[in-house]
PDB file of C-alpha atoms in Angstrom:
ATOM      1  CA  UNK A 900      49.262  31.005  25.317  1.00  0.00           C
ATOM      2  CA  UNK A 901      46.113  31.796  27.308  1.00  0.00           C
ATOM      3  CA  UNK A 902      44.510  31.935  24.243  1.00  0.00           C
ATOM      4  CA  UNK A 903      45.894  28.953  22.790  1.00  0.00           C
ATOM      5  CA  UNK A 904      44.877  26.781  25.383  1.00  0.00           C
ATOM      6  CA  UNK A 905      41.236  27.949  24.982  1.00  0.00           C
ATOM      7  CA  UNK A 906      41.091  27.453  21.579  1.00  0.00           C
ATOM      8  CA  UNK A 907      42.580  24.244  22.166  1.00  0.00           C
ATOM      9  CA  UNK A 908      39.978  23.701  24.458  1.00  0.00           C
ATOM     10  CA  UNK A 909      37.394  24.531  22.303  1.00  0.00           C
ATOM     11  CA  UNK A 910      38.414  22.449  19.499  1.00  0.00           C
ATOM     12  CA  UNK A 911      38.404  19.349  22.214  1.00  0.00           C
ATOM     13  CA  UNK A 912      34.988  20.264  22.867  1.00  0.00           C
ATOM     14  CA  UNK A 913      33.853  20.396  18.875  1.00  0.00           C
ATOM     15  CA  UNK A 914      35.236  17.344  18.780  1.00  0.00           C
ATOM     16  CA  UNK A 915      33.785  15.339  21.624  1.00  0.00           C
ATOM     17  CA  UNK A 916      30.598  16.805  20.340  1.00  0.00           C
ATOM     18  CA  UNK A 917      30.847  15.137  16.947  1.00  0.00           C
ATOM     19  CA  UNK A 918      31.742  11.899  17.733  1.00  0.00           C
ATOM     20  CA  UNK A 919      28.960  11.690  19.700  1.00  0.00           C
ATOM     21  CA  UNK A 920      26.836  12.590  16.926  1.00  0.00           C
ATOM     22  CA  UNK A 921      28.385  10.215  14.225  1.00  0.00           C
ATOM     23  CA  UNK A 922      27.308   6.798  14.567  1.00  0.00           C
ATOM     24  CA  UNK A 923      29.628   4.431  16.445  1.00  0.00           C
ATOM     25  CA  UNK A 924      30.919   1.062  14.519  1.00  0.00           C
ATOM     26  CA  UNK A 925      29.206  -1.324  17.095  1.00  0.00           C
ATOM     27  CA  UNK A 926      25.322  -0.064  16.378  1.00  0.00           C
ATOM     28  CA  UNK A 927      23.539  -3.218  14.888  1.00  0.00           C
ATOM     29  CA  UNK A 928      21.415  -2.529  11.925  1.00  0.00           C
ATOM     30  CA  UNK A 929      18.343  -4.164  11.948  1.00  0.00           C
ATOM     31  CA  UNK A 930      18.647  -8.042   9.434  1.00  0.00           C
ATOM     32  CA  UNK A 931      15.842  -8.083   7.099  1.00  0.00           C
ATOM     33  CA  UNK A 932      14.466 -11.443   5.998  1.00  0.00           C
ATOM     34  CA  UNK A 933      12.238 -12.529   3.404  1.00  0.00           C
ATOM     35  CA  UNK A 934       9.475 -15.167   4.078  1.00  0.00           C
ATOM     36  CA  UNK A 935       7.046 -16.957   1.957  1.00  0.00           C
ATOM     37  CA  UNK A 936       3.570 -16.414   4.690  1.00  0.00           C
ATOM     38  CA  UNK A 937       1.159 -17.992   1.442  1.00  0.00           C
ATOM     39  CA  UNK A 938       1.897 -19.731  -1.727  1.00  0.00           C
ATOM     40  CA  UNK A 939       0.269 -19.915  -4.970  1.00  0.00           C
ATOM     41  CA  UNK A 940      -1.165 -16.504  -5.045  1.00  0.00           C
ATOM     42  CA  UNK A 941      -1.096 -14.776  -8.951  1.00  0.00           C
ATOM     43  CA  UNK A 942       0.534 -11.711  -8.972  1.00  0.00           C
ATOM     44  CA  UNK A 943       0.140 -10.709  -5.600  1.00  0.00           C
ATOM     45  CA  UNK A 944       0.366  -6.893  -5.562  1.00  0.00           C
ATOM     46  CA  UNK A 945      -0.837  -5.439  -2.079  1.00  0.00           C
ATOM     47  CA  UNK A 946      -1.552  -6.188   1.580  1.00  0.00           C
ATOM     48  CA  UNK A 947      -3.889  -4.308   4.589  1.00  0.00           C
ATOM     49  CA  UNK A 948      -4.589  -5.969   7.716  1.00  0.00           C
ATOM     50  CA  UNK A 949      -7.674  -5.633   9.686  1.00  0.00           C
ATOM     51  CA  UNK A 950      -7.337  -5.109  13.460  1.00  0.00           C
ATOM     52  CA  UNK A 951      -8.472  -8.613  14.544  1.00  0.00           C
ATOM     53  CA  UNK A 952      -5.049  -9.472  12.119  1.00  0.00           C
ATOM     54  CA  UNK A 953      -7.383 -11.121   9.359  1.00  0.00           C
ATOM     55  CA  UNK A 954      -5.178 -10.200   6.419  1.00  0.00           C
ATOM     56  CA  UNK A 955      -6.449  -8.563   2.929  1.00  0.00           C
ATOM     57  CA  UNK A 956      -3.954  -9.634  -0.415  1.00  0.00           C
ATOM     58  CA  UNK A 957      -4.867  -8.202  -3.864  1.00  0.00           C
ATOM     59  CA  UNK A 958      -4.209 -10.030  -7.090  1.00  0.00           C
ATOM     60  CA  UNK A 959      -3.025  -8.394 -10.254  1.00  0.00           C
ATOM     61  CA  UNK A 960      -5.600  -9.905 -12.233  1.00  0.00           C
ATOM     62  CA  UNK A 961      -8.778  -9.367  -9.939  1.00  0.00           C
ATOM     63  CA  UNK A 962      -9.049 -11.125  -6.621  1.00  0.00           C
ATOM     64  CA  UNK A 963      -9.228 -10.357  -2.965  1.00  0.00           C
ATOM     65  CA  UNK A 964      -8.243 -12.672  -0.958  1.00  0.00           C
ATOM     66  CA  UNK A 965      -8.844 -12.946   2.601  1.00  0.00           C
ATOM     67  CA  UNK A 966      -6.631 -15.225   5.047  1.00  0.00           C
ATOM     68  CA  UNK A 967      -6.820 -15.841   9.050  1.00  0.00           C
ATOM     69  CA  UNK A 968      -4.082 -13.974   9.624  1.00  0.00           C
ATOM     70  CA  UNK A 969      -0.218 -13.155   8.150  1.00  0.00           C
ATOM     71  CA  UNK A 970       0.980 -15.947   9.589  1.00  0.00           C
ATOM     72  CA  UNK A 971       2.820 -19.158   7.579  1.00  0.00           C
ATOM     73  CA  UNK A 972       0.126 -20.826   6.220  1.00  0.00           C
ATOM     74  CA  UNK A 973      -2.897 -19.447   7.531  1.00  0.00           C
ATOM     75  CA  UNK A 974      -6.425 -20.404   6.270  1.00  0.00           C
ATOM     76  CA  UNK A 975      -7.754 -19.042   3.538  1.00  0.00           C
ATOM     77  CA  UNK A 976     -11.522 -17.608   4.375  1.00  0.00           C
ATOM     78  CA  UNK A 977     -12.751 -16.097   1.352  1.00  0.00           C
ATOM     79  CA  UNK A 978     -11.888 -14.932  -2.296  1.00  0.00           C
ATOM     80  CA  UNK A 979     -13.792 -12.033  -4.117  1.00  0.00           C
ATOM     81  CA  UNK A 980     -13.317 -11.759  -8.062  1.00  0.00           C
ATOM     82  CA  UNK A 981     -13.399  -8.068  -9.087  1.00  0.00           C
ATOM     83  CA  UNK A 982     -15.346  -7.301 -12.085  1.00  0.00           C
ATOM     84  CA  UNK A 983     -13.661  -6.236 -15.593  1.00  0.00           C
ATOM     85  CA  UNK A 984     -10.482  -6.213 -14.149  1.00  0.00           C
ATOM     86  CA  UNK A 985      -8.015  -5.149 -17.188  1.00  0.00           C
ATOM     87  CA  UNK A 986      -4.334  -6.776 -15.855  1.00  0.00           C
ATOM     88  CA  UNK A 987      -1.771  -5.547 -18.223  1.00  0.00           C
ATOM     89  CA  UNK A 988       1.374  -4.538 -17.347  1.00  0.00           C
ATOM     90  CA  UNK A 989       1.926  -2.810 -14.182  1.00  0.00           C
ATOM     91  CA  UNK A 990      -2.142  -2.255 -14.049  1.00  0.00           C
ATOM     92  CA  UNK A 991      -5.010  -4.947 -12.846  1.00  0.00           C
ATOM     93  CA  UNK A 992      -5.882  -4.755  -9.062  1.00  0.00           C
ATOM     94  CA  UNK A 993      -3.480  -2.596  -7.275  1.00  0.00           C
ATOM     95  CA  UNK A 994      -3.842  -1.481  -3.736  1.00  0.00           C
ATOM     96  CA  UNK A 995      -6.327  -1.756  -1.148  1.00  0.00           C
ATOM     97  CA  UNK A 996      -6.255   0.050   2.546  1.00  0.00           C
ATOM     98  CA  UNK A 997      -8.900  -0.185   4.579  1.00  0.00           C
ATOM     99  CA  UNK A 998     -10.973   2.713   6.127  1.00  0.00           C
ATOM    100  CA  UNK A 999      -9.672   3.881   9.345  1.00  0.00           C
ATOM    101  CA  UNK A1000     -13.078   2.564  10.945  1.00  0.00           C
ATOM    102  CA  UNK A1001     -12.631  -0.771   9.562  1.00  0.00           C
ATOM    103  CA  UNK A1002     -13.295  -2.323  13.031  1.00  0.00           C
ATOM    104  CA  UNK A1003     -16.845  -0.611  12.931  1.00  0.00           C
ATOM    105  CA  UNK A1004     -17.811  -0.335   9.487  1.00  0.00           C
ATOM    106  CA  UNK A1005     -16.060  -3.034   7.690  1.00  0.00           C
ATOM    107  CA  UNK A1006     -15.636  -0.678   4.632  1.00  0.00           C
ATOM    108  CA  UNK A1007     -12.164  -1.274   2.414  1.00  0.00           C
ATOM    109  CA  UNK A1008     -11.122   0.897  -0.618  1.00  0.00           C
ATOM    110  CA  UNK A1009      -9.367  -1.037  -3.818  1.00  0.00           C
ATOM    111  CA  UNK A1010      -7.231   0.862  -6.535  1.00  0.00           C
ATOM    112  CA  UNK A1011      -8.303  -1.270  -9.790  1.00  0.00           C
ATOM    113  CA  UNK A1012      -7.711  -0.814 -13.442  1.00  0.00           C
ATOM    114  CA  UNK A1013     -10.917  -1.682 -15.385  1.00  0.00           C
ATOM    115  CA  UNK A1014     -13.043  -1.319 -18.514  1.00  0.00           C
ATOM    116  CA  UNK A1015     -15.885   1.040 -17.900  1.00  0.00           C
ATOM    117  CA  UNK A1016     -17.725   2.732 -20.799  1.00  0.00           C
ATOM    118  CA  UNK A1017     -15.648   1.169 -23.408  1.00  0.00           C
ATOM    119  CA  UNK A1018     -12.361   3.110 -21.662  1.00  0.00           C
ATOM    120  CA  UNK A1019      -9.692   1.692 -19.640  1.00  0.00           C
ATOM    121  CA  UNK A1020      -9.856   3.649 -16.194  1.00  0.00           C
ATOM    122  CA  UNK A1021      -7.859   3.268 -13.083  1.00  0.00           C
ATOM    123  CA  UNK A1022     -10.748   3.380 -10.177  1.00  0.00           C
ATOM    124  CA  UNK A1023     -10.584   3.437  -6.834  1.00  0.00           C
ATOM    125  CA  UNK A1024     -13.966   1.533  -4.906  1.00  0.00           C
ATOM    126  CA  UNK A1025     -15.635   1.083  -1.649  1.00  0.00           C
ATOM    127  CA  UNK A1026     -16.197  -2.078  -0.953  1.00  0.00           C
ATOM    128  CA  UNK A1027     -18.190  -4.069   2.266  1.00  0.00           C
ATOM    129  CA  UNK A1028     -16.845  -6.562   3.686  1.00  0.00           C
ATOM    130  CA  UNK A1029     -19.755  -9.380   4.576  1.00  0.00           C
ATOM    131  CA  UNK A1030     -19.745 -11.427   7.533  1.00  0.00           C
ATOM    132  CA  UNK A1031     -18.297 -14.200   5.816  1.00  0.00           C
ATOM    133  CA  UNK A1032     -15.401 -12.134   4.291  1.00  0.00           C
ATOM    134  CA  UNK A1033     -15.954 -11.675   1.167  1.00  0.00           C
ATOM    135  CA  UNK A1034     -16.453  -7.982  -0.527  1.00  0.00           C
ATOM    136  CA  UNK A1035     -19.464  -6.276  -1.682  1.00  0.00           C
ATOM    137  CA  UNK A1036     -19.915  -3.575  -3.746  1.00  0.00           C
ATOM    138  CA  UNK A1037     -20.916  -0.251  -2.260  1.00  0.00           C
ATOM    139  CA  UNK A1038     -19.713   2.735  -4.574  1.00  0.00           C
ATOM    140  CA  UNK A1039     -16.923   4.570  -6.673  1.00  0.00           C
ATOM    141  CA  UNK A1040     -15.350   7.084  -5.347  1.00  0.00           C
ATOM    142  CA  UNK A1041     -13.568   7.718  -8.370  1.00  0.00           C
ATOM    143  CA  UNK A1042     -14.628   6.041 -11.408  1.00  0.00           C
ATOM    144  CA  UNK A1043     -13.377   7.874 -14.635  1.00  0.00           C
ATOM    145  CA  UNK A1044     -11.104  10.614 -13.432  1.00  0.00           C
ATOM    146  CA  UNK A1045      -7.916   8.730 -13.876  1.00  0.00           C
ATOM    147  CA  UNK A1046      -7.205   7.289 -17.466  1.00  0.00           C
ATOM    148  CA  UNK A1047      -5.291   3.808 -17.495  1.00  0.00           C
ATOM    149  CA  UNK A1048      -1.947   2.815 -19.535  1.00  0.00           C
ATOM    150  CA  UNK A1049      -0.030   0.445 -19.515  1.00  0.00           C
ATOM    151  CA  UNK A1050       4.049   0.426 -19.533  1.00  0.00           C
ATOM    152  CA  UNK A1051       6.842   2.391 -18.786  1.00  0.00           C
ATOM    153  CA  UNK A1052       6.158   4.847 -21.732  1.00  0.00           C
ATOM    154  CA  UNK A1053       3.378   6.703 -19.994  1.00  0.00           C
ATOM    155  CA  UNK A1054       5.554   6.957 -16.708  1.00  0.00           C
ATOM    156  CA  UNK A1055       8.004  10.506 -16.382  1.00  0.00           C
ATOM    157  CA  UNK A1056       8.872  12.579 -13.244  1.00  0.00           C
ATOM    158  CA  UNK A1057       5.581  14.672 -14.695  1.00  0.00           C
ATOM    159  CA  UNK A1058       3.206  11.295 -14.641  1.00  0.00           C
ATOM    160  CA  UNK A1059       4.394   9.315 -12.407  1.00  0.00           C
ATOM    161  CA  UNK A1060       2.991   5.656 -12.323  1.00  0.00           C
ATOM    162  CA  UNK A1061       1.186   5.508  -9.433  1.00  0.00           C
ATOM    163  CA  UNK A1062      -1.317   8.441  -7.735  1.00  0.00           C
ATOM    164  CA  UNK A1063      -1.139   9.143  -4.629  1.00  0.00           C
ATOM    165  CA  UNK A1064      -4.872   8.802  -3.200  1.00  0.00           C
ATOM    166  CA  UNK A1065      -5.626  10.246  -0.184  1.00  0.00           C
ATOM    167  CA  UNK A1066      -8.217   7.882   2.283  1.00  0.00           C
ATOM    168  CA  UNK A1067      -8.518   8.834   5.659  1.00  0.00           C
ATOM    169  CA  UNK A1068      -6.003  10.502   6.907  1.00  0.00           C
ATOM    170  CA  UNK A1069      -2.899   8.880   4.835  1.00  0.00           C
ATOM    171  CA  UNK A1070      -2.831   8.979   1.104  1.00  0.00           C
ATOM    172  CA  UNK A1071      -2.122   5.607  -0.773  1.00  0.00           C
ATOM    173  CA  UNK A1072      -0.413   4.536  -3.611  1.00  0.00           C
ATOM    174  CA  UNK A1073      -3.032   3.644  -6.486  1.00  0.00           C
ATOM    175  CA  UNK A1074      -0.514   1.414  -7.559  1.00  0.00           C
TER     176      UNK A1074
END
């Protein structure tokens, strides 16, 4: 019986254990709500903030747009049109993150499918940003290593749709 009682006791013990570890009924999960910040926007695909909370949203077909900040109805400060811009599909301008050093050197990187040399090439660019928000043009950093397609054909677990890039120290979707 003495060695009932200890496995008895150790059983009591497994199981205080446990139901500390499972999650109780009463924990809250967090409500998650959907909120229109800015209207009107075409194909909005992406968003990076900057640390003064200015805040970056690519268009599908080609443009950067730059508002105040992420809240309801900020103002709009600038628009930049990317050039040859091919949007078609689940390609066009894709994502943008800017450089870890933004604060400093106002550089931003964009994931963009385009027409360059007569092919269709998903590129990722460095871009400025001016004093007055809008981008300028400062170099590839890859400009015909990644062929464009569009639709679900060219997508399998072996191609997946969208590259991982790394920038900084994170990598980023290209799409």
């Amino acid at each position: 019986s003495l060695v009932l009682r200890r496995r008895l006791a150790s059983l009591l013990v497994v199981l205080m254990t446990l139901s500390m570890l499972t999650p109780s009924a009463t924990v809250a999960f967090p409500t998650v709500t959907a909120r229109v910040v800015q209207d009107g926007l075409v194909i909005p695909w992406d968003i990076a903030f900057a640390p003064n909370g200015r805040m970056f949203v690519t268009e599908r077909p080609g443009r950067v747009r730059v508002y105040h900040s992420g809240a309801n109805g900020a103002a709009l400060m600038a628009t930049t049109t990317i050039s040859k811009v091919r949007a078609e599909g689940e390609a066009g301008l894709m994502g943008i993150a800017l450089d870890r050093n933004f604060s400093t050197n106002r550089l931003l990187y964009l994931c963009v499918s385009r027409t360059d040399d007569g092919a269709w090439r998903n590129q990722v660019i460095r871009y400025k940003v001016r004093s007055n928000w809008t981008l300028m043009f400062d170099r590839f950093l890859i400009r015909r290593g990644m062929k464009a397609r569009s639709g679900s054909a060219w997508e399998t677990p072996q191609r997946p749709a969208a590259p991982r890039i790394p920038i900084g120290s994170t990598a980023r979707s290209c799409g």
